[in-house]
Amino acid sequence: MNIWTSCTISSILALSLLAPSVSFANENPNQEAASQYPILKKANKPEEAGFSSEKLEKVDQLIEMEVAAGFPGAALIVIKDGKIVKNESYGYKQKYNEHTPLKKFQKMENDTLFDLASNTKMYATNFAIQKLVSEGKLNIQARVQQYIPEFKDTEEDVIKGKDNLRIIDVLHHTAGFRPDPQYHNPKVSKELYSQERDKTIEFISKTPLTYVPGTQNVYSDVDYMLLGAIVEEITGQQLDTYVENELYKPLGLKNTKFNPLQKGFKPKDFAATELLGNTRDGVIDFPNIRTYTLQGEVHDEKAFYSMGGVSGHAGLFSNTKDMAVLLQVMLNGGGYGKHTLFDQGTIDEFVAPSEMNPTYGLGWRRNGDASMEWMFSPYASDSAYGHTGWTGTVTIIDPEIDLGIVLLTNKKHSPLVNPVANSNQFFGDLFKTGSYGSVVTAIYEALETNE
């Protein structure tokens, strides 16, 4: 949705690369407890993990060529066999202030933080759910109503099915919800309009179904807003508090946060996104809309306006080094160093293909058929899984060859092509780097087994 030899701090180089974002085994030499799970260390050269250094340079050339042609920027990390094979940044984290180009573009750095967008669904909500499932605190076969009693059918509902809707149906994106009810925009959401977090969570239960649950596969943000609310009901904590304290802190991740500007970070730490807030270059309007260049604030409208920056579907920020640890947790079978988040059995259950659509696991997107080649490349194994994010983020986990890829871009930090004709197409979307597959393909082609 492999087993390696456990490692300790073997070189100052490895320590300088990963600290303080990543914790190491046996930091205290007097501590008897050994590392239970492999910990990432830097490969001395790509060949140690089966890559060709020369071929990996083609990845750099591809991205750098696109930056020269106008693509904003990117950060990339590749891990294999428990080693960091590549960790690079490209281009710029900020080129514009609104529509005015900066006199000096702000260079992208390896530790730049990105708005993960829908990768939040996996590395916040799914990780939380996988942990709760492995601890026996959440049953995915249970009805949603068991955790949120007010989630039920009403006489007015044209399409019914909430009473019997299960957690697994929501995870599979077969719950019956539309993709985006736009709670933040009264012109669209009407009686479900909300820019207050508690009210929005209440309105999720009142959101009408648009198809009978279990009859279609429709990717929906509502599914993960609902799942995030369920995590909060079970844990008694807001989602950000739970994941930051129970998941990220034990792993030593200090750069993976919701609402990071409220937690000690500065705008300059982030890759900027949309130039004119959420206006799509001036063609969109709704109450309290932001009109300034976004940097360190979640772009997603429902997350920002309706959920106070903390939602199960969007809102998480991170950088490549922290994300690499989260991918390694999955490759390790659920833990990292001395810390276990969940077990291999839970992972297997969550990355298994849906009977209705093999490209879906439980939340995870899978390399289930040729339709996913745009994301996974032609070379990924059938067991590969991962996710994407609207802002320009993609994660690939290929357990068959012990490979993880994190590509974070700020492709939305660019003008729209034609905002009137298509308010969702940015110039950054037109580049190969922004559509992921070419970069992922070049990484697979750099493997020495792919001659």
Short mmCIF file of N, CA, C and O in Angstrom, two decimals, residues 73-180:
data_model
loop_
_atom_site.label_atom_id
_atom_site.label_comp_id
_atom_site.label_asym_id
_atom_site.label_seq_id
_atom_site.Cartn_x
_atom_site.Cartn_y
_atom_site.Cartn_z
N GLY A 73 9.76 24.16 -9.03
CA GLY A 73 10.79 23.48 -8.26
C GLY A 73 10.35 22.14 -7.75
O GLY A 73 9.17 21.77 -7.83
N ALA A 74 11.31 21.39 -7.20
CA ALA A 74 11.02 20.03 -6.72
C ALA A 74 12.08 19.60 -5.73
O ALA A 74 13.18 20.15 -5.68
N ALA A 75 11.73 18.61 -4.94
CA ALA A 75 12.67 17.91 -4.06
C ALA A 75 12.41 16.42 -4.22
O ALA A 75 11.26 15.99 -4.31
N LEU A 76 13.48 15.63 -4.24
CA LEU A 76 13.37 14.21 -4.53
C LEU A 76 14.24 13.42 -3.56
O LEU A 76 15.39 13.80 -3.30
N ILE A 77 13.69 12.35 -3.03
CA ILE A 77 14.50 11.41 -2.26
C ILE A 77 14.14 10.00 -2.71
O ILE A 77 12.97 9.68 -2.96
N VAL A 78 15.18 9.17 -2.88
CA VAL A 78 15.01 7.77 -3.30
C VAL A 78 15.67 6.89 -2.26
O VAL A 78 16.84 7.12 -1.89
N ILE A 79 14.94 5.90 -1.76
CA ILE A 79 15.50 4.97 -0.78
C ILE A 79 15.38 3.54 -1.33
O ILE A 79 14.41 3.21 -2.00
N LYS A 80 16.39 2.75 -1.05
CA LYS A 80 16.36 1.34 -1.46
C LYS A 80 17.24 0.52 -0.53
O LYS A 80 18.33 0.96 -0.16
N ASP A 81 16.72 -0.63 -0.15
CA ASP A 81 17.46 -1.54 0.73
C ASP A 81 17.89 -0.84 2.01
O ASP A 81 18.99 -1.07 2.53
N GLY A 82 17.05 0.04 2.52
CA GLY A 82 17.35 0.72 3.76
C GLY A 82 18.36 1.84 3.64
O GLY A 82 18.86 2.35 4.64
N LYS A 83 18.69 2.24 2.41
CA LYS A 83 19.68 3.29 2.19
C LYS A 83 19.08 4.46 1.41
O LYS A 83 18.24 4.26 0.53
N ILE A 84 19.54 5.66 1.76
CA ILE A 84 19.18 6.85 0.98
C ILE A 84 20.12 6.92 -0.21
O ILE A 84 21.32 7.11 -0.07
N VAL A 85 19.55 6.71 -1.38
CA VAL A 85 20.34 6.63 -2.61
C VAL A 85 20.49 8.01 -3.24
O VAL A 85 21.54 8.34 -3.80
N LYS A 86 19.43 8.80 -3.13
CA LYS A 86 19.44 10.12 -3.77
C LYS A 86 18.61 11.07 -2.93
O LYS A 86 17.51 10.73 -2.48
N ASN A 87 19.12 12.29 -2.72
CA ASN A 87 18.39 13.31 -1.96
C ASN A 87 18.77 14.66 -2.56
O ASN A 87 19.83 15.20 -2.25
N GLU A 88 17.91 15.18 -3.44
CA GLU A 88 18.25 16.37 -4.21
C GLU A 88 17.09 17.36 -4.21
O GLU A 88 15.93 16.99 -4.04
N SER A 89 17.43 18.62 -4.42
CA SER A 89 16.41 19.66 -4.62
C SER A 89 16.71 20.38 -5.92
O SER A 89 17.87 20.45 -6.36
N TYR A 90 15.65 20.93 -6.51
CA TYR A 90 15.77 21.53 -7.84
C TYR A 90 14.92 22.81 -7.90
O TYR A 90 13.83 22.87 -7.33
N GLY A 91 15.43 23.81 -8.61
CA GLY A 91 14.61 24.98 -8.87
C GLY A 91 14.41 25.86 -7.66
O GLY A 91 15.31 26.05 -6.84
N TYR A 92 13.16 26.32 -7.49
CA TYR A 92 12.88 27.40 -6.55
C TYR A 92 11.64 27.12 -5.72
O TYR A 92 10.65 26.61 -6.21
N LYS A 93 11.73 27.50 -4.44
CA LYS A 93 10.57 27.35 -3.57
C LYS A 93 9.62 28.53 -3.70
O LYS A 93 8.43 28.41 -3.40
N GLN A 94 10.13 29.67 -4.17
CA GLN A 94 9.26 30.81 -4.46
C GLN A 94 9.84 31.61 -5.62
O GLN A 94 11.01 32.00 -5.59
N LYS A 95 8.99 31.87 -6.62
CA LYS A 95 9.38 32.68 -7.77
C LYS A 95 8.55 33.95 -7.89
O LYS A 95 8.96 34.91 -8.54
N TYR A 96 7.36 33.92 -7.27
CA TYR A 96 6.42 35.03 -7.42
C TYR A 96 5.93 35.53 -6.08
O TYR A 96 5.80 34.77 -5.13
N ASN A 97 5.63 36.81 -6.03
CA ASN A 97 4.79 37.38 -4.99
C ASN A 97 3.53 37.84 -5.69
O ASN A 97 3.55 38.82 -6.44
N GLU A 98 2.44 37.09 -5.49
CA GLU A 98 1.23 37.23 -6.31
C GLU A 98 1.65 37.03 -7.77
O GLU A 98 2.31 36.03 -8.07
N HIS A 99 1.36 37.96 -8.67
CA HIS A 99 1.75 37.73 -10.07
C HIS A 99 3.07 38.37 -10.44
O HIS A 99 3.51 38.28 -11.60
N THR A 100 3.73 39.01 -9.48
CA THR A 100 4.97 39.71 -9.76
C THR A 100 6.17 38.80 -9.50
O THR A 100 6.34 38.30 -8.38
N PRO A 101 6.99 38.57 -10.52
CA PRO A 101 8.19 37.74 -10.29
C PRO A 101 9.11 38.40 -9.27
O PRO A 101 9.29 39.63 -9.27
N LEU A 102 9.69 37.61 -8.38
CA LEU A 102 10.64 38.13 -7.42
C LEU A 102 11.91 38.59 -8.14
O LEU A 102 12.30 38.01 -9.17
N LYS A 103 12.57 39.60 -7.60
CA LYS A 103 13.83 40.04 -8.17
C LYS A 103 14.88 38.93 -8.05
O LYS A 103 15.73 38.77 -8.93
N LYS A 104 14.78 38.18 -6.96
CA LYS A 104 15.67 37.04 -6.78
C LYS A 104 14.83 35.84 -6.35
O LYS A 104 14.23 35.84 -5.29
N PHE A 105 14.78 34.83 -7.21
CA PHE A 105 14.01 33.64 -6.88
C PHE A 105 14.61 32.96 -5.64
O PHE A 105 15.83 32.92 -5.48
N GLN A 106 13.73 32.41 -4.78
CA GLN A 106 14.18 31.74 -3.57
C GLN A 106 14.47 30.27 -3.87
O GLN A 106 13.58 29.52 -4.27
N LYS A 107 15.69 29.87 -3.68
CA LYS A 107 16.15 28.54 -4.10
C LYS A 107 15.53 27.42 -3.26
O LYS A 107 15.40 27.54 -2.04
N MET A 108 15.14 26.35 -3.93
CA MET A 108 14.66 25.15 -3.24
C MET A 108 15.82 24.50 -2.50
O MET A 108 16.96 24.48 -2.99
N GLU A 109 15.53 23.96 -1.32
CA GLU A 109 16.56 23.30 -0.52
C GLU A 109 16.09 21.91 -0.13
O GLU A 109 14.89 21.60 -0.18
N ASN A 110 17.03 21.07 0.26
CA ASN A 110 16.68 19.68 0.62
C ASN A 110 15.71 19.60 1.79
O ASN A 110 14.96 18.63 1.91
N ASP A 111 15.75 20.60 2.67
CA ASP A 111 14.87 20.55 3.84
C ASP A 111 13.62 21.42 3.69
O ASP A 111 12.88 21.61 4.65
N THR A 112 13.36 21.94 2.49
CA THR A 112 12.15 22.72 2.26
C THR A 112 10.92 21.88 2.54
O THR A 112 10.85 20.71 2.15
N LEU A 113 9.94 22.48 3.21
CA LEU A 113 8.69 21.78 3.52
C LEU A 113 7.66 22.05 2.43
O LEU A 113 7.61 23.15 1.86
N PHE A 114 6.82 21.04 2.18
CA PHE A 114 5.80 21.11 1.13
C PHE A 114 4.42 20.82 1.70
O PHE A 114 4.27 20.04 2.65
N ASP A 115 3.43 21.42 1.08
CA ASP A 115 2.03 21.09 1.31
C ASP A 115 1.77 19.74 0.64
O ASP A 115 1.76 19.63 -0.58
N LEU A 116 1.55 18.69 1.44
CA LEU A 116 1.43 17.33 0.89
C LEU A 116 0.09 17.08 0.22
O LEU A 116 -0.09 16.07 -0.46
N ALA A 117 -0.90 17.97 0.45
CA ALA A 117 -2.24 17.79 -0.11
C ALA A 117 -2.77 16.39 0.22
O ALA A 117 -2.74 15.99 1.38
N SER A 118 -3.21 15.63 -0.77
CA SER A 118 -3.87 14.34 -0.47
C SER A 118 -2.94 13.26 0.01
O SER A 118 -3.41 12.20 0.44
N ASN A 119 -1.63 13.46 -0.02
CA ASN A 119 -0.76 12.51 0.66
C ASN A 119 -1.00 12.53 2.16
O ASN A 119 -0.62 11.59 2.87
N THR A 120 -1.67 13.60 2.63
CA THR A 120 -2.15 13.64 4.02
C THR A 120 -3.02 12.42 4.33
O THR A 120 -2.97 11.86 5.43
N LYS A 121 -3.83 12.04 3.36
CA LYS A 121 -4.75 10.92 3.56
C LYS A 121 -4.01 9.66 4.01
O LYS A 121 -4.50 8.90 4.84
N MET A 122 -2.81 9.45 3.44
CA MET A 122 -2.06 8.25 3.77
C MET A 122 -1.21 8.41 5.02
O MET A 122 -1.24 7.58 5.93
N TYR A 123 -0.42 9.48 5.09
CA TYR A 123 0.62 9.56 6.11
C TYR A 123 0.14 10.21 7.40
O TYR A 123 0.88 10.24 8.39
N ALA A 124 -1.10 10.66 7.41
CA ALA A 124 -1.75 11.08 8.67
C ALA A 124 -2.90 10.13 8.96
O ALA A 124 -2.83 9.30 9.85
N THR A 125 -3.96 10.19 8.16
CA THR A 125 -5.18 9.45 8.47
C THR A 125 -4.99 7.94 8.35
O THR A 125 -5.34 7.19 9.27
N ASN A 126 -4.44 7.46 7.23
CA ASN A 126 -4.27 6.02 7.08
C ASN A 126 -3.29 5.46 8.12
O ASN A 126 -3.52 4.39 8.69
N PHE A 127 -2.20 6.18 8.36
CA PHE A 127 -1.26 5.72 9.38
C PHE A 127 -1.94 5.63 10.74
O PHE A 127 -1.73 4.68 11.50
N ALA A 128 -2.77 6.63 11.06
CA ALA A 128 -3.49 6.60 12.34
C ALA A 128 -4.45 5.42 12.39
O ALA A 128 -4.52 4.70 13.40
N ILE A 129 -5.17 5.20 11.31
CA ILE A 129 -6.14 4.10 11.27
C ILE A 129 -5.42 2.76 11.33
O ILE A 129 -5.84 1.83 12.04
N GLN A 130 -4.31 2.62 10.60
CA GLN A 130 -3.55 1.37 10.64
C GLN A 130 -3.06 1.09 12.06
O GLN A 130 -3.05 -0.06 12.50
N LYS A 131 -2.66 2.14 12.75
CA LYS A 131 -2.21 1.96 14.14
C LYS A 131 -3.38 1.54 15.02
O LYS A 131 -3.26 0.59 15.83
N LEU A 132 -4.52 2.19 14.88
CA LEU A 132 -5.68 1.87 15.71
C LEU A 132 -6.20 0.46 15.42
O LEU A 132 -6.63 -0.26 16.32
N VAL A 133 -6.15 0.06 14.14
CA VAL A 133 -6.56 -1.30 13.77
C VAL A 133 -5.63 -2.33 14.40
O VAL A 133 -6.08 -3.33 14.99
N SER A 134 -4.33 -2.08 14.31
CA SER A 134 -3.37 -3.06 14.84
C SER A 134 -3.46 -3.15 16.36
O SER A 134 -3.10 -4.17 16.94
N GLU A 135 -3.94 -2.10 17.02
CA GLU A 135 -4.11 -2.09 18.47
C GLU A 135 -5.48 -2.61 18.90
O GLU A 135 -5.78 -2.67 20.09
N GLY A 136 -6.33 -2.97 17.91
CA GLY A 136 -7.66 -3.48 18.23
C GLY A 136 -8.65 -2.41 18.67
O GLY A 136 -9.70 -2.72 19.24
N LYS A 137 -8.35 -1.15 18.36
CA LYS A 137 -9.22 -0.05 18.77
C LYS A 137 -10.20 0.38 17.69
O LYS A 137 -11.09 1.17 17.94
N LEU A 138 -10.01 -0.13 16.49
CA LEU A 138 -10.89 0.20 15.37
C LEU A 138 -11.10 -1.05 14.53
O LEU A 138 -10.14 -1.74 14.19
N ASN A 139 -12.35 -1.32 14.19
CA ASN A 139 -12.70 -2.47 13.35
C ASN A 139 -13.20 -1.94 12.01
O ASN A 139 -14.24 -1.27 11.96
N ILE A 140 -12.47 -2.22 10.94
CA ILE A 140 -12.86 -1.64 9.65
C ILE A 140 -14.14 -2.26 9.10
O ILE A 140 -14.75 -1.72 8.17
N GLN A 141 -14.57 -3.40 9.65
CA GLN A 141 -15.84 -4.00 9.23
C GLN A 141 -17.04 -3.38 9.98
O GLN A 141 -18.19 -3.63 9.63
N ALA A 142 -16.74 -2.59 10.99
CA ALA A 142 -17.81 -1.97 11.78
C ALA A 142 -18.47 -0.85 10.99
O ALA A 142 -17.88 -0.26 10.07
N ARG A 143 -19.71 -0.55 11.36
CA ARG A 143 -20.42 0.55 10.71
C ARG A 143 -19.87 1.89 11.22
O ARG A 143 -19.47 2.02 12.38
N VAL A 144 -19.89 2.87 10.35
CA VAL A 144 -19.50 4.23 10.73
C VAL A 144 -20.31 4.68 11.94
O VAL A 144 -19.79 5.33 12.86
N GLN A 145 -21.58 4.30 11.95
CA GLN A 145 -22.51 4.71 13.01
C GLN A 145 -22.04 4.26 14.39
O GLN A 145 -22.38 4.88 15.40
N GLN A 146 -21.23 3.19 14.45
CA GLN A 146 -20.72 2.71 15.73
C GLN A 146 -19.82 3.75 16.38
O GLN A 146 -19.75 3.86 17.61
N TYR A 147 -19.12 4.53 15.56
CA TYR A 147 -18.19 5.53 16.07
C TYR A 147 -18.79 6.94 16.04
O TYR A 147 -18.43 7.78 16.87
N ILE A 148 -19.68 7.18 15.07
CA ILE A 148 -20.35 8.48 14.97
C ILE A 148 -21.85 8.21 14.90
O ILE A 148 -22.41 8.03 13.81
N PRO A 149 -22.54 8.16 16.05
CA PRO A 149 -23.96 7.78 16.09
C PRO A 149 -24.87 8.64 15.23
O PRO A 149 -25.89 8.15 14.73
N GLU A 150 -24.52 9.90 15.05
CA GLU A 150 -25.38 10.80 14.27
C GLU A 150 -25.26 10.58 12.76
O GLU A 150 -25.99 11.19 11.98
N PHE A 151 -24.35 9.68 12.35
CA PHE A 151 -24.20 9.37 10.93
C PHE A 151 -25.28 8.34 10.57
O PHE A 151 -25.11 7.13 10.80
N LYS A 152 -26.38 8.80 10.01
CA LYS A 152 -27.51 7.90 9.71
C LYS A 152 -28.39 8.48 8.62
O LYS A 152 -28.35 9.68 8.32
N ASP A 153 -29.18 7.60 8.02
CA ASP A 153 -30.13 8.02 7.00
C ASP A 153 -31.26 8.83 7.62
O ASP A 153 -31.62 8.66 8.79
N THR A 154 -31.82 9.73 6.80
CA THR A 154 -33.01 10.47 7.21
C THR A 154 -34.11 10.23 6.18
O THR A 154 -33.84 9.76 5.06
N GLU A 155 -35.32 10.56 6.54
CA GLU A 155 -36.44 10.37 5.62
C GLU A 155 -36.27 11.18 4.35
O GLU A 155 -36.74 10.79 3.28
N GLU A 156 -35.59 12.32 4.45
CA GLU A 156 -35.43 13.20 3.29
C GLU A 156 -34.37 12.72 2.31
O GLU A 156 -34.32 13.18 1.18
N ASP A 157 -33.51 11.79 2.74
CA ASP A 157 -32.43 11.34 1.86
C ASP A 157 -32.98 10.63 0.63
O ASP A 157 -33.73 9.64 0.75
N VAL A 158 -32.59 11.10 -0.54
CA VAL A 158 -33.02 10.46 -1.79
C VAL A 158 -32.33 9.11 -1.93
O VAL A 158 -32.94 8.12 -2.32
N ILE A 159 -31.02 9.07 -1.61
CA ILE A 159 -30.25 7.83 -1.66
C ILE A 159 -29.87 7.47 -0.23
O ILE A 159 -29.24 8.26 0.47
N LYS A 160 -30.27 6.29 0.18
CA LYS A 160 -29.98 5.86 1.55
C LYS A 160 -28.83 4.84 1.55
O LYS A 160 -28.50 4.27 0.53
N GLY A 161 -28.25 4.62 2.70
CA GLY A 161 -27.15 3.68 2.83
C GLY A 161 -26.22 4.01 3.98
O GLY A 161 -25.31 3.23 4.29
N LYS A 162 -26.42 5.16 4.63
CA LYS A 162 -25.54 5.55 5.73
C LYS A 162 -25.67 4.60 6.92
O LYS A 162 -24.68 4.32 7.60
N ASP A 163 -26.88 4.13 7.17
CA ASP A 163 -27.09 3.29 8.36
C ASP A 163 -26.19 2.06 8.37
O ASP A 163 -25.77 1.60 9.44
N ASN A 164 -25.90 1.53 7.19
CA ASN A 164 -25.12 0.29 7.09
C ASN A 164 -23.72 0.50 6.52
O ASN A 164 -23.01 -0.47 6.26
N LEU A 165 -23.33 1.75 6.32
CA LEU A 165 -22.03 2.04 5.74
C LEU A 165 -20.92 1.63 6.70
O LEU A 165 -20.93 1.99 7.88
N ARG A 166 -19.94 0.89 6.18
CA ARG A 166 -18.84 0.40 7.00
C ARG A 166 -17.58 1.25 6.79
O ARG A 166 -17.43 1.91 5.76
N ILE A 167 -16.67 1.16 7.75
CA ILE A 167 -15.39 1.86 7.63
C ILE A 167 -14.67 1.42 6.36
O ILE A 167 -14.10 2.23 5.64
N ILE A 168 -14.71 0.14 6.05
CA ILE A 168 -14.00 -0.38 4.88
C ILE A 168 -14.55 0.21 3.59
O ILE A 168 -13.79 0.45 2.63
N ASP A 169 -15.85 0.51 3.54
CA ASP A 169 -16.43 1.14 2.36
C ASP A 169 -15.87 2.54 2.16
O ASP A 169 -15.64 2.98 1.03
N VAL A 170 -15.68 3.24 3.26
CA VAL A 170 -15.14 4.60 3.19
C VAL A 170 -13.68 4.54 2.75
O VAL A 170 -13.24 5.32 1.89
N LEU A 171 -12.91 3.62 3.30
CA LEU A 171 -11.51 3.47 2.91
C LEU A 171 -11.35 3.10 1.44
O LEU A 171 -10.38 3.50 0.79
N HIS A 172 -12.31 2.36 0.91
CA HIS A 172 -12.26 1.95 -0.50
C HIS A 172 -12.78 3.02 -1.44
O HIS A 172 -12.78 2.82 -2.67
N HIS A 173 -13.23 4.15 -0.93
CA HIS A 173 -13.84 5.20 -1.74
C HIS A 173 -15.06 4.66 -2.50
O HIS A 173 -15.27 4.96 -3.67
N THR A 174 -15.87 3.88 -1.78
CA THR A 174 -17.13 3.38 -2.36
C THR A 174 -18.30 3.77 -1.46
O THR A 174 -19.33 3.09 -1.42
N ALA A 175 -18.15 4.88 -0.72
CA ALA A 175 -19.11 5.23 0.33
C ALA A 175 -20.35 5.94 -0.17
O ALA A 175 -21.34 6.04 0.57
N GLY A 176 -20.31 6.47 -1.39
CA GLY A 176 -21.49 7.16 -1.91
C GLY A 176 -21.38 8.67 -1.96
O GLY A 176 -22.29 9.35 -2.45
N PHE A 177 -20.26 9.22 -1.48
CA PHE A 177 -20.11 10.67 -1.45
C PHE A 177 -19.59 11.23 -2.78
O PHE A 177 -18.83 10.57 -3.48
N ARG A 178 -19.96 12.47 -3.06
CA ARG A 178 -19.39 13.17 -4.21
C ARG A 178 -17.94 13.51 -3.89
O ARG A 178 -17.53 13.53 -2.73
N PRO A 179 -17.13 13.83 -4.92
CA PRO A 179 -15.72 14.12 -4.66
C PRO A 179 -15.51 15.35 -3.78
O PRO A 179 -14.66 15.32 -2.88
N ASP A 180 -16.28 16.42 -4.00
CA ASP A 180 -15.98 17.67 -3.31
C ASP A 180 -17.23 18.53 -3.14
O ASP A 180 -17.64 19.23 -4.06
#
